[in-house]
mmCIF file of C-alpha atoms in Angstrom:
data_model
loop_
_atom_site.group_PDB
_atom_site.id
_atom_site.type_symbol
_atom_site.label_atom_id
_atom_site.label_comp_id
_atom_site.label_asym_id
_atom_site.label_seq_id
_atom_site.Cartn_x
_atom_site.Cartn_y
_atom_site.Cartn_z
ATOM 1 C CA MET A 1 230.073 157.467 -111.941
ATOM 2 C CA LEU A 2 232.929 155.035 -111.834
ATOM 3 C CA THR A 3 231.948 151.705 -110.255
ATOM 4 C CA PRO A 4 233.990 149.969 -107.558
ATOM 5 C CA GLU A 5 234.483 147.134 -110.041
ATOM 6 C CA GLN A 6 236.049 149.639 -112.626
ATOM 7 C CA ILE A 7 238.302 151.096 -109.920
ATOM 8 C CA LEU A 8 239.435 147.809 -108.659
ATOM 9 C CA ALA A 9 240.349 146.612 -112.230
ATOM 10 C CA ASP A 10 242.176 149.858 -112.851
ATOM 11 C CA LEU A 11 244.215 149.621 -109.657
ATOM 12 C CA LYS A 12 245.439 146.184 -110.643
ATOM 13 C CA THR A 13 246.877 147.350 -113.882
ATOM 14 C CA ASP A 14 250.572 148.291 -114.224
ATOM 15 C CA ARG A 15 249.784 151.737 -115.588
ATOM 16 C CA VAL A 16 251.367 154.602 -113.611
ATOM 17 C CA LYS A 17 248.497 156.282 -111.854
ATOM 18 C CA LYS A 18 247.720 159.990 -111.729
ATOM 19 C CA VAL A 19 247.462 161.178 -108.134
ATOM 20 C CA ILE A 20 246.526 164.329 -106.187
ATOM 21 C CA LEU A 21 247.590 164.333 -102.534
ATOM 22 C CA ASP A 22 245.194 166.225 -100.277
ATOM 23 C CA SER A 23 246.796 166.298 -96.920
ATOM 24 C CA ASP A 24 246.512 167.883 -93.488
ATOM 25 C CA MET A 25 250.261 168.487 -93.624
ATOM 26 C CA TYR A 26 251.762 169.491 -90.316
ATOM 27 C CA ALA A 27 248.941 167.747 -88.215
ATOM 28 C CA GLU A 28 251.441 164.847 -87.829
ATOM 29 C CA VAL A 29 254.577 163.740 -89.547
ATOM 30 C CA ASP A 30 253.103 160.826 -91.489
ATOM 31 C CA ASP A 31 251.724 163.315 -94.021
ATOM 32 C CA GLN A 32 255.241 164.450 -94.929
ATOM 33 C CA TYR A 33 256.392 160.798 -95.500
ATOM 34 C CA ALA A 34 253.318 160.171 -97.556
ATOM 35 C CA LEU A 35 254.318 163.121 -99.669
ATOM 36 C CA ALA A 36 257.853 161.877 -100.069
ATOM 37 C CA TYR A 37 256.397 158.369 -100.889
ATOM 38 C CA CYS A 38 254.285 159.912 -103.687
ATOM 39 C CA MET A 39 257.179 161.904 -105.142
ATOM 40 C CA GLY A 40 259.530 158.902 -105.219
ATOM 41 C CA CYS A 41 257.294 156.015 -106.148
ATOM 42 C CA ASP A 42 257.621 154.755 -109.799
ATOM 43 C CA LYS A 43 253.972 153.736 -109.794
ATOM 44 C CA ILE A 44 252.693 157.269 -108.988
ATOM 45 C CA ASP A 45 252.430 160.381 -111.209
ATOM 46 C CA LEU A 46 251.979 163.050 -108.519
ATOM 47 C CA LEU A 47 250.157 165.874 -110.189
ATOM 48 C CA SER A 48 249.698 168.279 -107.314
ATOM 49 C CA VAL A 49 249.453 168.708 -103.511
ATOM 50 C CA SER A 50 246.722 170.315 -101.397
ATOM 51 C CA ALA A 51 246.902 171.596 -97.873
ATOM 52 C CA ALA A 52 243.812 170.648 -95.799
ATOM 53 C CA HIS A 53 242.733 172.330 -92.610
ATOM 54 C CA PHE A 54 242.919 170.430 -89.267
ATOM 55 C CA ASP A 55 241.795 171.195 -85.794
ATOM 56 C CA ASP A 56 244.531 171.492 -83.231
ATOM 57 C CA PRO A 57 243.565 174.250 -80.676
ATOM 58 C CA GLY A 58 246.716 173.648 -78.612
ATOM 59 C CA ARG A 59 248.919 174.865 -81.506
ATOM 60 C CA PHE A 60 246.655 177.025 -83.677
ATOM 61 C CA ALA A 61 243.942 179.638 -83.093
ATOM 62 C CA ASP A 62 241.688 178.248 -85.805
ATOM 63 C CA ILE A 63 241.709 175.684 -88.625
ATOM 64 C CA LYS A 64 242.660 178.321 -91.170
ATOM 65 C CA ASP A 65 245.935 178.919 -89.462
ATOM 66 C CA ALA A 66 246.530 175.134 -89.342
ATOM 67 C CA MET A 67 245.910 174.951 -93.112
ATOM 68 C CA GLU A 68 248.239 177.798 -93.807
ATOM 69 C CA MET A 69 251.043 176.108 -91.753
ATOM 70 C CA GLY A 70 250.419 172.898 -93.650
ATOM 71 C CA TYR A 71 250.758 174.776 -96.892
ATOM 72 C CA LYS A 72 254.126 176.208 -95.790
ATOM 73 C CA GLU A 73 255.159 172.698 -94.686
ATOM 74 C CA ILE A 74 254.851 171.476 -98.272
ATOM 75 C CA PHE A 75 257.482 173.958 -99.398
ATOM 76 C CA ARG A 76 259.672 173.168 -96.440
ATOM 77 C CA VAL A 77 259.830 169.614 -97.888
ATOM 78 C CA TYR A 78 260.431 170.853 -101.441
ATOM 79 C CA ASP A 79 263.247 173.092 -100.229
ATOM 80 C CA ALA A 80 265.011 170.488 -98.134
ATOM 81 C CA CYS A 81 264.767 168.000 -100.956
ATOM 82 C CA GLY A 82 265.820 170.373 -103.694
ATOM 83 C CA ILE A 83 262.551 170.130 -105.526
ATOM 84 C CA PRO A 84 261.361 173.106 -107.601
ATOM 85 C CA HIS A 85 258.201 174.582 -106.271
ATOM 86 C CA ASP A 86 256.375 174.252 -109.582
ATOM 87 C CA ARG A 87 257.146 170.533 -110.133
ATOM 88 C CA TYR A 88 254.244 169.517 -107.901
ATOM 89 C CA PRO A 89 252.002 172.548 -107.703
ATOM 90 C CA ALA A 90 250.663 173.118 -104.289
ATOM 91 C CA PHE A 91 247.130 174.604 -103.417
ATOM 92 C CA LYS A 92 245.585 175.926 -100.266
ATOM 93 C CA GLY A 93 242.401 174.134 -98.941
ATOM 94 C CA ALA A 94 239.335 175.779 -97.532
ATOM 95 C CA PRO A 95 239.931 178.049 -94.456
ATOM 96 C CA ASN A 96 236.774 176.516 -93.045
ATOM 97 C CA SER A 97 234.961 173.198 -92.935
ATOM 98 C CA ILE A 98 231.525 172.471 -94.359
ATOM 99 C CA GLU A 99 230.471 171.616 -90.802
ATOM 100 C CA LYS A 100 231.656 174.848 -89.236
ATOM 101 C CA SER A 101 230.246 177.015 -92.059
ATOM 102 C CA GLY A 102 226.841 176.159 -90.788
ATOM 103 C CA VAL A 103 225.346 175.246 -94.171
ATOM 104 C CA ILE A 104 225.615 172.048 -96.269
ATOM 105 C CA ALA A 105 227.297 173.841 -99.218
ATOM 106 C CA PRO A 106 230.751 173.565 -100.832
ATOM 107 C CA GLN A 107 233.665 175.405 -99.371
ATOM 108 C CA ASP A 108 235.380 176.892 -102.414
ATOM 109 C CA SER A 109 239.151 176.916 -102.455
ATOM 110 C CA PRO A 110 242.131 176.659 -104.762
ATOM 111 C CA ALA A 111 242.417 172.921 -103.840
ATOM 112 C CA ALA A 112 238.852 172.183 -104.741
ATOM 113 C CA GLN A 113 239.135 174.175 -108.068
ATOM 114 C CA ASN A 114 242.213 172.333 -108.853
ATOM 115 C CA ILE A 115 240.624 168.918 -108.260
ATOM 116 C CA ILE A 116 237.828 169.798 -110.671
ATOM 117 C CA LYS A 117 240.205 171.127 -113.296
ATOM 118 C CA THR A 118 242.575 168.182 -113.074
ATOM 119 C CA VAL A 119 239.998 165.543 -113.154
ATOM 120 C CA LYS A 120 238.062 167.073 -116.117
ATOM 121 C CA GLU A 121 241.208 167.536 -118.206
ATOM 122 C CA SER A 122 242.617 164.033 -117.513
ATOM 123 C CA ASP A 123 242.235 161.239 -120.109
ATOM 124 C CA GLU A 124 242.463 158.581 -117.276
ATOM 125 C CA ILE A 125 241.300 158.165 -113.744
ATOM 126 C CA VAL A 126 242.671 160.565 -111.163
ATOM 127 C CA TYR A 127 243.164 159.187 -107.635
ATOM 128 C CA VAL A 128 242.759 161.704 -104.991
ATOM 129 C CA LEU A 129 244.531 160.598 -101.830
ATOM 130 C CA VAL A 130 242.822 162.330 -98.865
ATOM 131 C CA THR A 131 244.820 161.978 -95.652
ATOM 132 C CA GLY A 132 242.923 164.665 -93.635
ATOM 133 C CA PRO A 133 239.437 166.068 -93.459
ATOM 134 C CA CYS A 134 237.664 165.501 -96.788
ATOM 135 C CA THR A 135 236.465 169.069 -97.188
ATOM 136 C CA ALA A 136 238.144 169.805 -100.554
ATOM 137 C CA VAL A 137 237.164 166.813 -102.542
ATOM 138 C CA VAL A 138 233.561 166.855 -101.349
ATOM 139 C CA SER A 139 233.308 170.544 -102.104
ATOM 140 C CA ALA A 140 234.670 169.906 -105.529
ATOM 141 C CA TYR A 141 231.974 167.271 -106.173
ATOM 142 C CA LEU A 142 229.232 169.574 -104.866
ATOM 143 C CA MET A 143 230.478 172.198 -107.319
ATOM 144 C CA ASP A 144 230.807 169.805 -110.339
ATOM 145 C CA SER A 145 229.279 166.312 -109.792
ATOM 146 C CA SER A 146 230.607 165.162 -113.297
ATOM 147 C CA ILE A 147 234.126 164.566 -111.789
ATOM 148 C CA ALA A 148 232.596 161.324 -110.359
ATOM 149 C CA ASP A 149 233.124 159.922 -113.910
ATOM 150 C CA ASN A 150 236.889 160.174 -113.738
ATOM 151 C CA MET A 151 237.994 160.269 -110.093
ATOM 152 C CA CYS A 152 238.387 157.951 -107.150
ATOM 153 C CA VAL A 153 238.896 159.128 -103.630
ATOM 154 C CA LEU A 154 241.076 157.179 -101.229
ATOM 155 C CA TRP A 155 240.104 158.563 -97.817
ATOM 156 C CA LEU A 156 241.842 157.745 -94.554
ATOM 157 C CA GLY A 157 238.805 158.130 -92.344
ATOM 158 C CA ALA A 158 236.497 156.605 -89.735
ATOM 159 C CA HIS A 159 237.224 153.066 -88.396
ATOM 160 C CA CYS A 160 236.876 149.519 -89.486
ATOM 161 C CA PHE A 161 233.410 148.248 -90.023
ATOM 162 C CA ASP A 162 233.638 145.671 -87.233
ATOM 163 C CA ILE A 163 234.747 148.170 -84.620
ATOM 164 C CA PRO A 164 233.058 147.553 -81.205
ATOM 165 C CA ASN A 165 229.757 149.559 -80.772
ATOM 166 C CA CYS A 166 230.257 150.803 -84.385
ATOM 167 C CA TYR A 167 231.669 153.987 -82.799
ATOM 168 C CA VAL A 168 233.833 155.630 -85.579
ATOM 169 C CA ARG A 169 234.876 159.036 -84.374
ATOM 170 C CA GLU A 170 238.461 159.751 -85.410
ATOM 171 C CA CYS A 171 240.441 162.909 -86.226
ATOM 172 C CA ASN A 172 239.886 163.147 -90.005
ATOM 173 C CA LEU A 173 236.174 162.502 -89.685
ATOM 174 C CA ASP A 174 235.983 164.914 -86.761
ATOM 175 C CA GLY A 175 237.779 167.573 -88.802
ATOM 176 C CA ASP A 176 234.757 167.944 -91.045
ATOM 177 C CA TYR A 177 231.878 165.574 -89.775
ATOM 178 C CA ILE A 178 229.409 166.836 -92.431
ATOM 179 C CA ALA A 179 231.915 166.333 -95.264
ATOM 180 C CA GLY A 180 232.561 162.835 -94.090
ATOM 181 C CA LYS A 181 228.910 161.960 -93.911
ATOM 182 C CA LEU A 182 228.499 163.449 -97.501
ATOM 183 C CA LEU A 183 231.379 161.388 -98.778
ATOM 184 C CA PHE A 184 229.557 158.275 -97.528
ATOM 185 C CA ASN A 185 226.189 159.476 -98.829
ATOM 186 C CA LEU A 186 226.921 161.027 -102.283
ATOM 187 C CA ASP A 187 227.852 159.333 -105.497
ATOM 188 C CA ILE A 188 231.621 159.929 -105.063
ATOM 189 C CA PRO A 189 233.730 156.942 -106.090
ATOM 190 C CA LEU A 190 235.403 156.011 -102.771
ATOM 191 C CA LEU A 191 238.086 153.575 -101.446
ATOM 192 C CA LEU A 192 237.733 153.854 -97.701
ATOM 193 C CA ILE A 193 241.002 153.342 -95.605
ATOM 194 C CA PRO A 194 239.619 153.017 -91.936
ATOM 195 C CA CYS A 195 241.855 153.489 -88.939
ATOM 196 C CA HIS A 196 241.191 151.469 -85.821
ATOM 197 C CA GLY A 197 240.621 147.754 -85.912
ATOM 198 C CA ASN A 198 242.511 146.054 -88.635
ATOM 199 C CA GLY A 199 243.215 149.295 -90.440
ATOM 200 C CA SER A 200 245.820 151.968 -91.041
ATOM 201 C CA ILE A 201 246.702 152.197 -87.414
ATOM 202 C CA ASN A 202 248.716 149.074 -87.882
ATOM 203 C CA VAL A 203 251.212 150.756 -90.274
ATOM 204 C CA VAL A 204 254.187 151.609 -88.032
ATOM 205 C CA MET A 205 257.679 152.776 -88.666
ATOM 206 C CA LYS A 206 260.376 151.750 -86.232
ATOM 207 C CA ALA A 207 263.742 153.425 -85.514
ATOM 208 C CA ASP A 208 265.657 151.274 -88.021
ATOM 209 C CA ASP A 209 263.232 152.194 -90.720
ATOM 210 C CA PHE A 210 263.941 155.848 -90.282
ATOM 211 C CA LEU A 211 267.704 155.027 -90.245
ATOM 212 C CA ALA A 212 267.333 153.303 -93.588
ATOM 213 C CA ILE A 213 266.811 156.615 -95.259
ATOM 214 C CA GLU A 214 270.081 157.297 -97.185
ATOM 215 C CA GLY A 215 272.330 160.262 -97.788
ATOM 216 C CA ASP A 216 273.649 163.540 -96.283
ATOM 217 C CA SER A 217 271.319 165.896 -97.995
ATOM 218 C CA ASP A 218 269.056 168.234 -96.120
ATOM 219 C CA GLY A 219 266.117 166.107 -97.296
ATOM 220 C CA ALA A 220 267.677 162.909 -95.981
ATOM 221 C CA LYS A 221 268.293 164.509 -92.670
ATOM 222 C CA LEU A 222 264.827 165.873 -92.453
ATOM 223 C CA TYR A 223 263.260 162.467 -92.937
ATOM 224 C CA ARG A 224 265.887 160.438 -91.046
ATOM 225 C CA GLU A 225 266.558 162.725 -88.027
ATOM 226 C CA ILE A 226 264.488 165.833 -87.784
ATOM 227 C CA TYR A 227 260.939 164.516 -88.236
ATOM 228 C CA PRO A 228 261.598 161.440 -85.910
ATOM 229 C CA LEU A 229 262.738 163.844 -83.159
ATOM 230 C CA GLN A 230 259.408 165.662 -83.357
ATOM 231 C CA CYS A 231 257.865 162.311 -82.164
ATOM 232 C CA THR A 232 260.195 161.420 -79.331
ATOM 233 C CA THR A 233 263.249 162.538 -77.367
ATOM 234 C CA LYS A 234 266.812 161.887 -78.518
ATOM 235 C CA GLU A 235 267.305 159.487 -75.592
ATOM 236 C CA LYS A 236 264.320 157.390 -76.736
ATOM 237 C CA LEU A 237 264.957 157.563 -80.458
ATOM 238 C CA SER A 238 266.419 154.090 -80.768
ATOM 239 C CA SER A 239 263.104 152.624 -79.444
ATOM 240 C CA LEU A 240 260.795 154.782 -81.571
ATOM 241 C CA GLU A 241 257.788 153.125 -83.047
ATOM 242 C CA LYS A 242 255.638 155.684 -84.953
ATOM 243 C CA ILE A 243 252.197 154.943 -86.324
ATOM 244 C CA MET A 244 252.244 156.106 -89.918
ATOM 245 C CA CYS A 245 248.515 155.663 -91.083
ATOM 246 C CA ASP A 246 248.919 157.957 -94.096
ATOM 247 C CA LEU A 247 251.441 155.735 -95.787
ATOM 248 C CA GLU A 248 248.697 153.325 -96.625
ATOM 249 C CA ALA A 249 247.170 155.589 -99.260
ATOM 250 C CA PRO A 250 250.117 155.771 -101.647
ATOM 251 C CA ALA A 251 250.878 152.062 -100.839
ATOM 252 C CA ILE A 252 247.573 150.968 -102.327
ATOM 253 C CA ILE A 253 248.303 152.807 -105.478
ATOM 254 C CA SER A 254 251.865 151.301 -105.627
ATOM 255 C CA MET A 255 250.901 147.756 -104.457
ATOM 256 C CA PRO A 256 247.137 147.157 -104.396
ATOM 257 C CA ASP A 257 247.766 143.690 -102.970
ATOM 258 C CA CYS A 258 249.381 145.172 -99.823
ATOM 259 C CA VAL A 259 245.899 145.291 -98.379
ATOM 260 C CA ASN A 260 242.730 143.335 -98.530
ATOM 261 C CA LEU A 261 240.382 145.136 -101.028
ATOM 262 C CA SER A 262 236.783 144.323 -101.003
ATOM 263 C CA ILE A 263 233.551 145.732 -102.416
ATOM 264 C CA VAL A 264 231.155 146.503 -99.610
ATOM 265 C CA THR A 265 227.973 148.364 -98.841
ATOM 266 C CA VAL A 266 228.783 151.723 -97.241
ATOM 267 C CA PRO A 267 227.026 152.457 -94.080
ATOM 268 C CA ALA A 268 225.551 155.740 -92.995
ATOM 269 C CA ILE A 269 227.110 157.682 -90.059
ATOM 270 C CA SER A 270 224.762 158.850 -87.325
ATOM 271 C CA ASP A 271 224.983 162.124 -85.411
ATOM 272 C CA THR A 272 226.553 160.159 -82.618
ATOM 273 C CA TYR A 273 229.360 158.900 -84.865
ATOM 274 C CA ARG A 274 228.065 155.326 -85.187
ATOM 275 C CA TYR A 275 227.629 153.219 -88.339
ATOM 276 C CA ILE A 276 224.108 152.702 -89.494
ATOM 277 C CA TRP A 277 223.754 149.573 -91.716
ATOM 278 C CA ASP A 278 221.334 149.585 -94.680
ATOM 279 C CA SER A 279 221.853 146.941 -97.414
ATOM 280 C CA THR A 280 220.145 149.248 -100.071
ATOM 281 C CA ARG A 281 222.989 151.800 -99.893
ATOM 282 C CA ARG A 282 225.701 152.116 -102.570
ATOM 283 C CA LYS A 283 228.871 150.019 -102.901
ATOM 284 C CA ILE A 284 232.359 151.255 -102.254
ATOM 285 C CA LEU A 285 235.827 149.757 -102.057
ATOM 286 C CA TYR A 286 237.194 148.991 -98.455
ATOM 287 C CA ALA A 287 240.738 148.459 -97.413
ATOM 288 C CA ASP A 288 241.809 146.503 -94.396
ATOM 289 C CA CYS A 289 244.608 144.145 -93.257
ATOM 290 C CA PRO A 290 247.540 146.278 -94.319
ATOM 291 C CA ASP A 291 250.769 144.372 -94.807
ATOM 292 C CA ASN A 292 252.992 146.695 -92.643
ATOM 293 C CA SER A 293 256.331 145.169 -93.614
ATOM 294 C CA ARG A 294 255.667 145.603 -97.381
ATOM 295 C CA ILE A 295 254.327 149.061 -96.961
ATOM 296 C CA ILE A 296 257.199 150.408 -94.967
ATOM 297 C CA LYS A 297 259.783 148.739 -97.309
ATOM 298 C CA ASP A 298 258.135 150.267 -100.320
ATOM 299 C CA ALA A 299 257.828 153.699 -98.585
ATOM 300 C CA ILE A 300 261.547 153.678 -97.703
ATOM 301 C CA LYS A 301 262.475 152.627 -101.092
ATOM 302 C CA SER A 302 260.421 155.367 -102.717
ATOM 303 C CA ILE A 303 261.762 158.080 -100.306
ATOM 304 C CA ASN A 304 265.271 157.051 -101.086
ATOM 305 C CA ASN A 305 264.512 157.076 -104.806
ATOM 306 C CA MET A 306 263.115 160.562 -104.532
ATOM 307 C CA LEU A 307 266.193 161.775 -102.687
ATOM 308 C CA ASN A 308 268.648 160.029 -104.963
ATOM 309 C CA LYS A 309 266.941 161.548 -108.085
ATOM 310 C CA GLU A 310 267.265 165.070 -106.642
ATOM 311 C CA ARG A 311 270.979 164.616 -106.021
ATOM 312 C CA LYS A 312 271.675 163.800 -109.615
#
């Protein structure tokens, strides 16, 4: 298994990093911006994209329907930006969570199989950016634990370790609570990107940031106008401030010093969604204190780079 020290040393190199984006696309709009960030960043070699399930009973009958809509959303982005569908192959995630299956067993899916295949065939570390429930990557490990020798998971999940009352329930952990517990407990190389506290919730795009997306292409209009209007009304657009947690994952690959990275002991998670501290548990990487200004600037630069490349 890769150690936190090995991963930290690799992150700090100038080598372009191989990345899989595993995202609950369509749950929010920050996933789509994270995808564009990955496609346009010169520090990222995006290998593939996975559609994860998510729970939104107000919009979808079940999590399978949500995953299917997220899968379609990937191609909506590709089509708007003029990107061939096979440039960044897309894979469907599991139609069910490990938790809802009722047994602690892998949920096989094209996404999980792709993770296994990609990691085992790679001659360097593959970074799996998980911006939704972690079902696919945990299932991949349960099916083939050898991938821990050549993979690091960056997961946006739970909350900062100093959160009051250690209460860590948030949407990605809640989307597959058992998978989240397993990710903490198993020997899966992990860089945790927590939310509340001094975490990813502090990554915010303002109206002027959206307006900095350049061009008249369908892709530019999608990112500059259409997606922002899913977050507010036209009358309030000029004062929009949108939390964009998912941008922190590609930002860490692009600029590891945009966050505070430390090696810490990973806690357990109780059945009541609270951290349980035990100094004998394994070590992981932990990211906090994101530099919002640098992250947003790099994200916009990368999105514009992606859009400009597709116009040529």
